PDB file of C-alpha atoms in Angstrom:
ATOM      1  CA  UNK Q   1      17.163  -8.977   6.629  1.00 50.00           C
ATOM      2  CA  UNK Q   2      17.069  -7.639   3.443  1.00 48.00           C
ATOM      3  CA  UNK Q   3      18.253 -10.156   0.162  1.00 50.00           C
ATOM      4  CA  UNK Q   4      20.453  -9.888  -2.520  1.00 48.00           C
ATOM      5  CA  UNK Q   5      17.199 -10.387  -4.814  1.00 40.00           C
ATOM      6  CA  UNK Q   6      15.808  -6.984  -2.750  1.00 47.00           C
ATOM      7  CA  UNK Q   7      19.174  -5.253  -3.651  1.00 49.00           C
ATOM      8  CA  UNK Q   8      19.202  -6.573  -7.314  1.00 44.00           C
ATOM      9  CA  UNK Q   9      15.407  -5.143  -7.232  1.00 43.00           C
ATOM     10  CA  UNK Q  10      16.804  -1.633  -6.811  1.00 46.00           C
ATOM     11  CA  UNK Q  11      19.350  -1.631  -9.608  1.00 45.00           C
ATOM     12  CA  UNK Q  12      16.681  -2.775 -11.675  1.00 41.00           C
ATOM     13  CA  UNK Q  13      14.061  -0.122 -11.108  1.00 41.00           C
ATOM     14  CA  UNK Q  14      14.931   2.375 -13.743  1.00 39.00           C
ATOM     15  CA  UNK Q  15      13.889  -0.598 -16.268  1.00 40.00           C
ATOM     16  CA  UNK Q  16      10.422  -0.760 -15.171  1.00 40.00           C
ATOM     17  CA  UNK Q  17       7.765   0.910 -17.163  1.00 46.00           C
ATOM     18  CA  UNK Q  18       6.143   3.323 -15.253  1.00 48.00           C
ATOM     19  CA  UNK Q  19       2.450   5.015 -16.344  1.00 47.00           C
ATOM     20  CA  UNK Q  20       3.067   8.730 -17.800  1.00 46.00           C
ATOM     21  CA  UNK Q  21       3.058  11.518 -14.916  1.00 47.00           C
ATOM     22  CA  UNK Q  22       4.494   8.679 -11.823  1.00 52.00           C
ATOM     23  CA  UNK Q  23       7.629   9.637 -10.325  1.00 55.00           C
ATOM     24  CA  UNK Q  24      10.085   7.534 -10.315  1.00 70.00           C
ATOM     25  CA  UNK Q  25      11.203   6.809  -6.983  1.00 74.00           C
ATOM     26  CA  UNK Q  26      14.942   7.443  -5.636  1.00 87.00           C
ATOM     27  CA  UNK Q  27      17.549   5.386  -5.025  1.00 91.00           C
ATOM     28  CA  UNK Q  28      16.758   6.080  -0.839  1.00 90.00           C
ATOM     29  CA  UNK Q  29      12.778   5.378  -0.987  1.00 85.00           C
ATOM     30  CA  UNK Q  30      13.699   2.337  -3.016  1.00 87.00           C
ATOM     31  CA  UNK Q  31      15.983   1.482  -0.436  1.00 91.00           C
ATOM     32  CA  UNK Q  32      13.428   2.474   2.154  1.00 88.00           C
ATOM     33  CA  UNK Q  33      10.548   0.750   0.753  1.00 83.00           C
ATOM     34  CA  UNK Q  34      12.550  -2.967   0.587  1.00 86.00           C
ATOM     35  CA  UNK Q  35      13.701  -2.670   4.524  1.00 89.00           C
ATOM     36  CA  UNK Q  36      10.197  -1.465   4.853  1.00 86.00           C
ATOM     37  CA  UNK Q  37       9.086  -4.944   3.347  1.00 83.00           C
ATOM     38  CA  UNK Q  38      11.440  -6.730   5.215  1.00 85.00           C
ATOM     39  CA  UNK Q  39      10.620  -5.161   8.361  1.00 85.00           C
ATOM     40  CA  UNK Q  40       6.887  -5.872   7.526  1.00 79.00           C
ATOM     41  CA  UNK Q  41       7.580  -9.542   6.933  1.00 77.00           C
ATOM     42  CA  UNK Q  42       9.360 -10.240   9.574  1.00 80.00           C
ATOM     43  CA  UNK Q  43      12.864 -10.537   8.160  1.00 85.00           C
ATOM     44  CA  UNK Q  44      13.920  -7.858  10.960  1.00 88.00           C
ATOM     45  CA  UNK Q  45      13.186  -8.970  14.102  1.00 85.00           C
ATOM     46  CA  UNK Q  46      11.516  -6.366  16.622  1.00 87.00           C
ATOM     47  CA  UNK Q  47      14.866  -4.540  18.043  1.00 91.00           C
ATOM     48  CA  UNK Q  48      17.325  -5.956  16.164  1.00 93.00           C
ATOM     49  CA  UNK Q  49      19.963  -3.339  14.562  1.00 94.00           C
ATOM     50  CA  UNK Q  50      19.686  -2.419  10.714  1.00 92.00           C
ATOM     51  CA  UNK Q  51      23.437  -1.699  10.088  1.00 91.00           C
ATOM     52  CA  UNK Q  52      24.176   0.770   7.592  1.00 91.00           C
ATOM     53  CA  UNK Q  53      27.617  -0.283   6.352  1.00 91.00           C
ATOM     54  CA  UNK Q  54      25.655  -4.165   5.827  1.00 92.00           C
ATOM     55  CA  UNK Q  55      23.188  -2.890   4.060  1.00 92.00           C
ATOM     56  CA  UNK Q  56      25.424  -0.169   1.838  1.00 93.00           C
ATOM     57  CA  UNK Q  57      27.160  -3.154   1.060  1.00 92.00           C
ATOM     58  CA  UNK Q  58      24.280  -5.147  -0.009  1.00 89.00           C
ATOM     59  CA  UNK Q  59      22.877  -2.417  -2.148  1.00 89.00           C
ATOM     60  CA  UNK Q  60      26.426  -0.907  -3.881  1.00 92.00           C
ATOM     61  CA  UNK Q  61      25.719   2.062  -2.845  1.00 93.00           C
ATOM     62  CA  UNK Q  62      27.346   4.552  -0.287  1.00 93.00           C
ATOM     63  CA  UNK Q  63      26.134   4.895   3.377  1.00 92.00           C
ATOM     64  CA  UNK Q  64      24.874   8.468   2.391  1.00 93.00           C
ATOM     65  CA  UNK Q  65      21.527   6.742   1.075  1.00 93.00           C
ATOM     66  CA  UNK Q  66      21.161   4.373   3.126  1.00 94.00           C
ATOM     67  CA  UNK Q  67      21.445   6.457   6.306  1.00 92.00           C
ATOM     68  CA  UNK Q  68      18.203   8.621   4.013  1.00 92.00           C
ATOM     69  CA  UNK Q  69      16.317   5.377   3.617  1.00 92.00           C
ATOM     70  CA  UNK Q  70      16.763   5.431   7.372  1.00 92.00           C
ATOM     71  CA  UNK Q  71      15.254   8.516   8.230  1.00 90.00           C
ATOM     72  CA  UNK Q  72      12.350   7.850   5.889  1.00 86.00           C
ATOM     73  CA  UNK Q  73      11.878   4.630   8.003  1.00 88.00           C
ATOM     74  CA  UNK Q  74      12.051   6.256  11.805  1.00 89.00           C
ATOM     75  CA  UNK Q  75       9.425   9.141  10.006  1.00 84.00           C
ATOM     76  CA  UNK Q  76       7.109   6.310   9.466  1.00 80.00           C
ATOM     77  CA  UNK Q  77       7.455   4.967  12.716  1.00 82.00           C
ATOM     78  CA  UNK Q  78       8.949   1.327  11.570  1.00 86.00           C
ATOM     79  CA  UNK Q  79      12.612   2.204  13.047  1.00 91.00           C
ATOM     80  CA  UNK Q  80      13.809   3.597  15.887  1.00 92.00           C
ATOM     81  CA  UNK Q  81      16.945   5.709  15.311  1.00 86.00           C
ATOM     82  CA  UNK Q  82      19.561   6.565  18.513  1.00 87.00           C
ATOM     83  CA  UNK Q  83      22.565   9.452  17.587  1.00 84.00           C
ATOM     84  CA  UNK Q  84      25.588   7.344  18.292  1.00 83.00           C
ATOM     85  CA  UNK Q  85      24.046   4.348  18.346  1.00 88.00           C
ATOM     86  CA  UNK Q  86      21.995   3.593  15.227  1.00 89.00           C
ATOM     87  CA  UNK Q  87      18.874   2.405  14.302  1.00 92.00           C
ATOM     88  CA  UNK Q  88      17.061  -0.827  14.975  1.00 94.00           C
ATOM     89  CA  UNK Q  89      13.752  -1.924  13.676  1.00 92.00           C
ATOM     90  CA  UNK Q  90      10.403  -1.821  15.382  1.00 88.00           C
ATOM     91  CA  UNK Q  91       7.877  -4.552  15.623  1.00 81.00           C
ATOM     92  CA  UNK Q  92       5.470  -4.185  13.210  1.00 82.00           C
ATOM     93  CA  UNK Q  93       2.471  -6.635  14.464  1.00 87.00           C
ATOM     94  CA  UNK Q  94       0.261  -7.791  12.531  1.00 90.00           C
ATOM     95  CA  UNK Q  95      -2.873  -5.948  14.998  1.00 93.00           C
ATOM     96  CA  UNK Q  96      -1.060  -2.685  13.809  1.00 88.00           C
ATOM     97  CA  UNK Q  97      -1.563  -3.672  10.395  1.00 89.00           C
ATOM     98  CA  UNK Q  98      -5.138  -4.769  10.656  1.00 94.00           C
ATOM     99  CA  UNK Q  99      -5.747  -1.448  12.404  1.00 93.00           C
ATOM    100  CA  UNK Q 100      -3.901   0.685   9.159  1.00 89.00           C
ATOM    101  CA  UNK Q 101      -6.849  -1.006   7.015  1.00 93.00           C
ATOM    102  CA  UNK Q 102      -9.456  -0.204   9.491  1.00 95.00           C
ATOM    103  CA  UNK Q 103      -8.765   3.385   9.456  1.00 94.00           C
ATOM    104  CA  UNK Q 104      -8.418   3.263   5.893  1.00 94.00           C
ATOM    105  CA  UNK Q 105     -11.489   2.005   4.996  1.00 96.00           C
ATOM    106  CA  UNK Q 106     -13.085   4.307   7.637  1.00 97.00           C
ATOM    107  CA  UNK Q 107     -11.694   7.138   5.451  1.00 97.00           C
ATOM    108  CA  UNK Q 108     -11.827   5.835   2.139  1.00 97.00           C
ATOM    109  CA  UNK Q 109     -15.498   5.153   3.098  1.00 98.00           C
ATOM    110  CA  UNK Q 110     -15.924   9.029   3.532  1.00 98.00           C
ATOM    111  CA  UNK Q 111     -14.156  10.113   0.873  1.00 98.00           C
ATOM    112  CA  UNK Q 112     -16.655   7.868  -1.389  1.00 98.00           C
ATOM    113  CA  UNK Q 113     -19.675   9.361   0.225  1.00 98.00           C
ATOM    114  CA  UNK Q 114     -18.177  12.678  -0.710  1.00 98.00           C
ATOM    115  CA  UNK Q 115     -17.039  11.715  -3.940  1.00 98.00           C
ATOM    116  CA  UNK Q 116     -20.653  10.487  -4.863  1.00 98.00           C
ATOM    117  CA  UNK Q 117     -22.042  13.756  -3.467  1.00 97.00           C
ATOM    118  CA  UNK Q 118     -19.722  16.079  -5.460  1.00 97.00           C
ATOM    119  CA  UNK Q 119     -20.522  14.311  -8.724  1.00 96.00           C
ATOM    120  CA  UNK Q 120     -17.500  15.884 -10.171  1.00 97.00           C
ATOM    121  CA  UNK Q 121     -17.493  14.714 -13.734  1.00 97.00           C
ATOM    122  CA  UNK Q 122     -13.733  14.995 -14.436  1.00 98.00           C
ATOM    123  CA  UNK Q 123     -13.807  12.332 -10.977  1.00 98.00           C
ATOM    124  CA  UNK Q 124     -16.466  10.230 -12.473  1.00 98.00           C
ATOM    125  CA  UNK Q 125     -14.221  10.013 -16.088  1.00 98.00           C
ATOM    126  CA  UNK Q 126     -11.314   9.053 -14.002  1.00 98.00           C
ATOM    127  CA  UNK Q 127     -13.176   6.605 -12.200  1.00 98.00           C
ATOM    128  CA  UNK Q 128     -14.392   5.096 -15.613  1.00 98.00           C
ATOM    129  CA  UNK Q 129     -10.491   5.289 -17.296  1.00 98.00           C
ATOM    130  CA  UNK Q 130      -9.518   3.084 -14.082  1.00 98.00           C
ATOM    131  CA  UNK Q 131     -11.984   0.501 -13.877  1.00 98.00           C
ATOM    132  CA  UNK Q 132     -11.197  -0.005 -17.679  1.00 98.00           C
ATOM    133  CA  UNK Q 133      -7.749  -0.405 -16.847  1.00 97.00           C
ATOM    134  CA  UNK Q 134      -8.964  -3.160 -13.985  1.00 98.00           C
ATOM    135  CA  UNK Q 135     -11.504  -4.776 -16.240  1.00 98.00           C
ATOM    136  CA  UNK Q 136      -8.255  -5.205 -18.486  1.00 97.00           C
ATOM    137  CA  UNK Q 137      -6.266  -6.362 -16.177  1.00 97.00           C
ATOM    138  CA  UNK Q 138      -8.945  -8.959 -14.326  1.00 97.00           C
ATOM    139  CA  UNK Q 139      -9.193 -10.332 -17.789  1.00 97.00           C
ATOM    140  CA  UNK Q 140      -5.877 -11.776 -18.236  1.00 97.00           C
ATOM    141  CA  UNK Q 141      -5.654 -14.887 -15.576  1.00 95.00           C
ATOM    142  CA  UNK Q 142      -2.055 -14.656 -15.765  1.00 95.00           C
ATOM    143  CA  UNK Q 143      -2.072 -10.685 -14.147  1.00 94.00           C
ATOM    144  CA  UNK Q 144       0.887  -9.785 -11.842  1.00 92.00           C
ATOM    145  CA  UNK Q 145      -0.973  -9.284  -8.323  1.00 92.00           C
ATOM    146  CA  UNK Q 146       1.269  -6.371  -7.777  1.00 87.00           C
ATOM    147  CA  UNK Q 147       0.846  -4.406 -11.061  1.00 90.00           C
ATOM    148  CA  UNK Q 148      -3.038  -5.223 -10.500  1.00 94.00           C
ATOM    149  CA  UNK Q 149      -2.873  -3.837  -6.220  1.00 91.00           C
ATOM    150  CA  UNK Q 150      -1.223  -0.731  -7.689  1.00 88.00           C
ATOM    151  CA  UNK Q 151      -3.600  -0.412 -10.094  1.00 94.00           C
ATOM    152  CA  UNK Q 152      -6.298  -0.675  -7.198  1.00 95.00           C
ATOM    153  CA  UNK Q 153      -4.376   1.893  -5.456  1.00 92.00           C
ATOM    154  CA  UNK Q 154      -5.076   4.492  -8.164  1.00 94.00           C
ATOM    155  CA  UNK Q 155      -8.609   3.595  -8.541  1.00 97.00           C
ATOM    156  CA  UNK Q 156      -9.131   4.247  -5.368  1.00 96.00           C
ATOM    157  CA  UNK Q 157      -7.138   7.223  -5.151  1.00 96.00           C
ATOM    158  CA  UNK Q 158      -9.533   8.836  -7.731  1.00 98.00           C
ATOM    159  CA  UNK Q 159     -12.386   8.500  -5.346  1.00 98.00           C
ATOM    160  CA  UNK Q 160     -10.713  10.792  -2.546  1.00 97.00           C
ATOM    161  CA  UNK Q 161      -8.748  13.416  -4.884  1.00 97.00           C
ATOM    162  CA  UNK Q 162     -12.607  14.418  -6.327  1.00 98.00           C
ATOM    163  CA  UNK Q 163     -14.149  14.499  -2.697  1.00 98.00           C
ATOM    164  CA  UNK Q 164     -13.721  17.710  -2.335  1.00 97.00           C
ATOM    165  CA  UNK Q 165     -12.475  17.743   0.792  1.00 97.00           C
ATOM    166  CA  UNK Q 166      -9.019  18.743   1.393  1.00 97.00           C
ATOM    167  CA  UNK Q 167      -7.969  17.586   4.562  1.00 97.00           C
ATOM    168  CA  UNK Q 168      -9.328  14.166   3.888  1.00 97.00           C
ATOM    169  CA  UNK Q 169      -7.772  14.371   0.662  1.00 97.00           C
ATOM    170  CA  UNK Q 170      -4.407  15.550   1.878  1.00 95.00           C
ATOM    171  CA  UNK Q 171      -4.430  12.491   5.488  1.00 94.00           C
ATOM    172  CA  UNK Q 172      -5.348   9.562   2.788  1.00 93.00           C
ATOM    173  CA  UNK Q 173      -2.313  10.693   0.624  1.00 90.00           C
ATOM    174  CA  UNK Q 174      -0.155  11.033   3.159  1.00 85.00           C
ATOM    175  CA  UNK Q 175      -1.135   7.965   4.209  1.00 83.00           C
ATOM    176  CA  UNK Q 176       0.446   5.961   1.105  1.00 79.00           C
ATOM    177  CA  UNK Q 177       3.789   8.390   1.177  1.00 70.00           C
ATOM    178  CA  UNK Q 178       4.216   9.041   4.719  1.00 64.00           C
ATOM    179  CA  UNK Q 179       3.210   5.745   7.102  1.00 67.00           C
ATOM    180  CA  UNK Q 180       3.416   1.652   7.161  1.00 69.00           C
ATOM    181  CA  UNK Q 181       0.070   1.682   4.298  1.00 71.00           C
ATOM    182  CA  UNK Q 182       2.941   2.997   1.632  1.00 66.00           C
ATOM    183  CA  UNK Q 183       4.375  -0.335   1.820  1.00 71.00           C
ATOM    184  CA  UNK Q 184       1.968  -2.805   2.127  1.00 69.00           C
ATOM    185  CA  UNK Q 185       1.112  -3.272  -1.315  1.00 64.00           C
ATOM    186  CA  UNK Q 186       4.872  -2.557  -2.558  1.00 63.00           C
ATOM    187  CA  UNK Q 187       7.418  -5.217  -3.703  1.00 58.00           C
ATOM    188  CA  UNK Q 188       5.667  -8.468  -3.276  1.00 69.00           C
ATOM    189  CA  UNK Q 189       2.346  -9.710  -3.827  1.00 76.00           C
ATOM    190  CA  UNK Q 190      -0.164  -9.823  -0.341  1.00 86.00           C
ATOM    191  CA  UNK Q 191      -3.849 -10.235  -2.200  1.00 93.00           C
ATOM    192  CA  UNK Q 192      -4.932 -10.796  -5.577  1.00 95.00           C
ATOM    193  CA  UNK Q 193      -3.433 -13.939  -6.430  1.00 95.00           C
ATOM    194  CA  UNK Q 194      -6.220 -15.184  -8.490  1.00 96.00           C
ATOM    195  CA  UNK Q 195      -8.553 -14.132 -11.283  1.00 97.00           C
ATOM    196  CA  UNK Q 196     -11.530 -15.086  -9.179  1.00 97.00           C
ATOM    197  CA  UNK Q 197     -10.106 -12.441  -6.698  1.00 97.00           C
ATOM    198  CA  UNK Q 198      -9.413  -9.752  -9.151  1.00 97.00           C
ATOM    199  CA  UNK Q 199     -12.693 -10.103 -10.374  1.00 98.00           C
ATOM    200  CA  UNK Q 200     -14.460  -9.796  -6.968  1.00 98.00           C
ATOM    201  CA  UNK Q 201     -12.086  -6.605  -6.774  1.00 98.00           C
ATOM    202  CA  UNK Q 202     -13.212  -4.960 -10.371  1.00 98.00           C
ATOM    203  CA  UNK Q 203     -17.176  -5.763  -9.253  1.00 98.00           C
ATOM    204  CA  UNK Q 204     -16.647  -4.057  -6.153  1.00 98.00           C
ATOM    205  CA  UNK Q 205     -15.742  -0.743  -8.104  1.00 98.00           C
ATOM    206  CA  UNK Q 206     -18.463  -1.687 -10.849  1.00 98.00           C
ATOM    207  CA  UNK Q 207     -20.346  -1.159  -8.161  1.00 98.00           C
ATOM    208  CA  UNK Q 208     -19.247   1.963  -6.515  1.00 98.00           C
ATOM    209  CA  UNK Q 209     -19.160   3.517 -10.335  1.00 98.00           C
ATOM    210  CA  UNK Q 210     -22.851   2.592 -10.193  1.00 98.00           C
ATOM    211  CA  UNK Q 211     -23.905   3.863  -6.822  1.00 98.00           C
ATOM    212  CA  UNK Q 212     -22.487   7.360  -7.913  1.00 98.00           C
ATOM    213  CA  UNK Q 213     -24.469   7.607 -10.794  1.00 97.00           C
ATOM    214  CA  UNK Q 214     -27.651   6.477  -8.662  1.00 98.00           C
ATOM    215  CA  UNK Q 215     -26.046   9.178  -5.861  1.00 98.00           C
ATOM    216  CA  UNK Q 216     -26.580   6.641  -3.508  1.00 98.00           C
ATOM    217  CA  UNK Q 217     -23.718   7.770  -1.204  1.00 98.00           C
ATOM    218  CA  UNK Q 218     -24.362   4.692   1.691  1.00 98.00           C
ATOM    219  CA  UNK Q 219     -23.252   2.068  -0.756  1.00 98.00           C
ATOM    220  CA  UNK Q 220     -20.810   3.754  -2.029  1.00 98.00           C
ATOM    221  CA  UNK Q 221     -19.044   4.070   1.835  1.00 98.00           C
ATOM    222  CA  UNK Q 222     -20.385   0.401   2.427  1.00 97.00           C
ATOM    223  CA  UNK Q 223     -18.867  -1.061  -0.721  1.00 98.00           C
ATOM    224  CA  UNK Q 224     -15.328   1.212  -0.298  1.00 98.00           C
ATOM    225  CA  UNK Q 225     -15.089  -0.041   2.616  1.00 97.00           C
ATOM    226  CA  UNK Q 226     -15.915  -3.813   1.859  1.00 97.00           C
ATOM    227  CA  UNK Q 227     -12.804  -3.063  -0.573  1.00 97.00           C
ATOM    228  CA  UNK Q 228     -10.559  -2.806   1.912  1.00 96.00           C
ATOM    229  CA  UNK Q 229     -11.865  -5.289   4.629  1.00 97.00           C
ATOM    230  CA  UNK Q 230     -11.482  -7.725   1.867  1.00 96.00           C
ATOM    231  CA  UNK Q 231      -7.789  -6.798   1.198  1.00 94.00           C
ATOM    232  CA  UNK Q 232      -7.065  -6.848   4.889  1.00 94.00           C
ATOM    233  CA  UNK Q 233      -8.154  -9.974   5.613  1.00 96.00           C
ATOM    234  CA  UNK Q 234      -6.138 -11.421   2.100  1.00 94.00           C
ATOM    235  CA  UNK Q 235      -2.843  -9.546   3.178  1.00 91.00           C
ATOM    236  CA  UNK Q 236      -3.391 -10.628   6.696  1.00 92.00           C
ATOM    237  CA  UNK Q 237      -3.716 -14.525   5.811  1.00 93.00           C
ATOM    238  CA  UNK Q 238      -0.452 -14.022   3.660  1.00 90.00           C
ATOM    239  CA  UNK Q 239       1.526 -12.174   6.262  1.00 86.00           C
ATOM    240  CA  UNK Q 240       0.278 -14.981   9.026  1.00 90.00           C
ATOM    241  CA  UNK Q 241       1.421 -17.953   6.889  1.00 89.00           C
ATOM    242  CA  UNK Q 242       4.895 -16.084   6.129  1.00 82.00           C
ATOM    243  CA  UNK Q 243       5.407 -14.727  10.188  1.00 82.00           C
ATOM    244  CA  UNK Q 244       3.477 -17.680  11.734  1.00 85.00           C
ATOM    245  CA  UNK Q 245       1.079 -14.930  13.512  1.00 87.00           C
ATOM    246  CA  UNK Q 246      -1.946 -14.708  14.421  1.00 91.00           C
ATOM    247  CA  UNK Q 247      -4.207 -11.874  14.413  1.00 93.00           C
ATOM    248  CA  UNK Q 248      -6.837 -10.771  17.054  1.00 94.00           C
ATOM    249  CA  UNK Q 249     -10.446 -11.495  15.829  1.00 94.00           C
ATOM    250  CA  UNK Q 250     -11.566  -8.054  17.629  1.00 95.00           C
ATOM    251  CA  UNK Q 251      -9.590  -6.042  14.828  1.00 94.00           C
ATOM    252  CA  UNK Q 252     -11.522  -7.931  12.297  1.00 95.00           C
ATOM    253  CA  UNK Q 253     -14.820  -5.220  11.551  1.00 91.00           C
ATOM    254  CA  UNK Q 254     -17.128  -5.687   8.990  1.00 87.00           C
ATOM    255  CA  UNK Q 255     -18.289  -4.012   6.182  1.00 75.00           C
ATOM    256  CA  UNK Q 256     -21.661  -4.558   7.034  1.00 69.00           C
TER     257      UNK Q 256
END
């Protein structure tokens, strides 16, 4: 279920500094994204009733935004929600998430093939602005993982807003806002624990920065999607030690 440290989390928000041009986020998406978490981890067990008035309670806040947290959850398909009778969480497996970062890197792939085709050099100057911030932040050993996954997150989000293809461009950002891959890297830490890690990560995008330039689009899809088979299988071995879990080898594909 979610903890008092979750609900102190959400009080806390409006102190966190937050990179010129993000939104912050809402009282109800906060709320949202910690029973997400919890939900993801395994604090709610598959079918078991999230209670508004509990977690109202738990937040100090009125049922109004919890019952909107709520909604956000069922549209993401993590909660069930019965008129009358409430909504209870649904088991989120850790096969389901292994498949989230198998389509993902199936499109993320794409949109790097794209974005190296388009050569679009306002993409390639955001591209260069991010890696600098990772190269930054892969220097310091002592890094937050999370500030460093968001961080990722952007990066990568460069590569499919200068594809040039809107619908791709449109299903991977709906993807963060709209679905389970919103929350993954949220809250707590799942990958990039160590600078030996972060470093692989920031060579990874070195790398893809460099295939654009050659327009070599094949490495840049091979290396995107390297990115996030490398992040899956980190964020799947935390999630297994935390749920006690395994995973089925058969949704573990390869870069190549």
């Amino acid at each position: 279920m979610a903890t008092e440290l979750q609900a102190r989390s959400v009080k806390e928000a409006a102190s966190v500094p937050r990179r010129r041009g993000d939104r912050p986020r809402t009282i109800p998406e906060q709320i949202a994204d910690h029973l997400g978490t919890a939900i993801l981890r395994g604090e709610y067990a598959a079918g078991e009733r999230i209670r508004e008035q509990e977690v109202a309670q738990l937040y100090g806040v009125s049922r109004g935004p919890v019952r909107e947290a709520i909604r956000s959850l069922a549209r993401r398909g993590m909660v069930e929600f019965y008129p009358r009778r409430g909504a209870y969480a649904v088991g989120v497996s850790l096969d389901l998430i292994a498949d989230f970062f198998n389509l993902r890197a199936a499109l993320l792939g794409l949109a790097s093939r794209c974005f190296v085709r388009v050569a679009s050099p306002v993409g390639m100057a955001e591209l260069e602005a991010g890696i600098t911030r990772l190269r930054s932040l892969a220097a310091d050993p002592l890094t937050n993982p999370v500030p460093f996954a968001l961080e990722v997150g952007r990066a990568g989000a460069t590569l499919y807003r200068h594809c040039g293809n809107a619908h791709l461009i449109r299903t991977l950002r709906e993807q963060v806002h709209g679905s389970l891959w919103g929350l993954i890297w949220r809250e707590r830490p799942l990958d990039f624990f160590t600078p030996e890690r972060r470093r692989q990560t920031l060579d990874i995008f070195l790398g893809i920065e460099a295939a654009a330039r050659q327009g070599d689009e094949d490495e840049a899809e091979r290396l995107a999607r390297r990115l996030l088979f490398e992040s899956r299988d980190h964020a799947l071995e935390t999630l297994a030690a935390v749920r006690q879990e395994a995973v089925d080898p058969a949704k573990m594909l390869a870069a190549g």
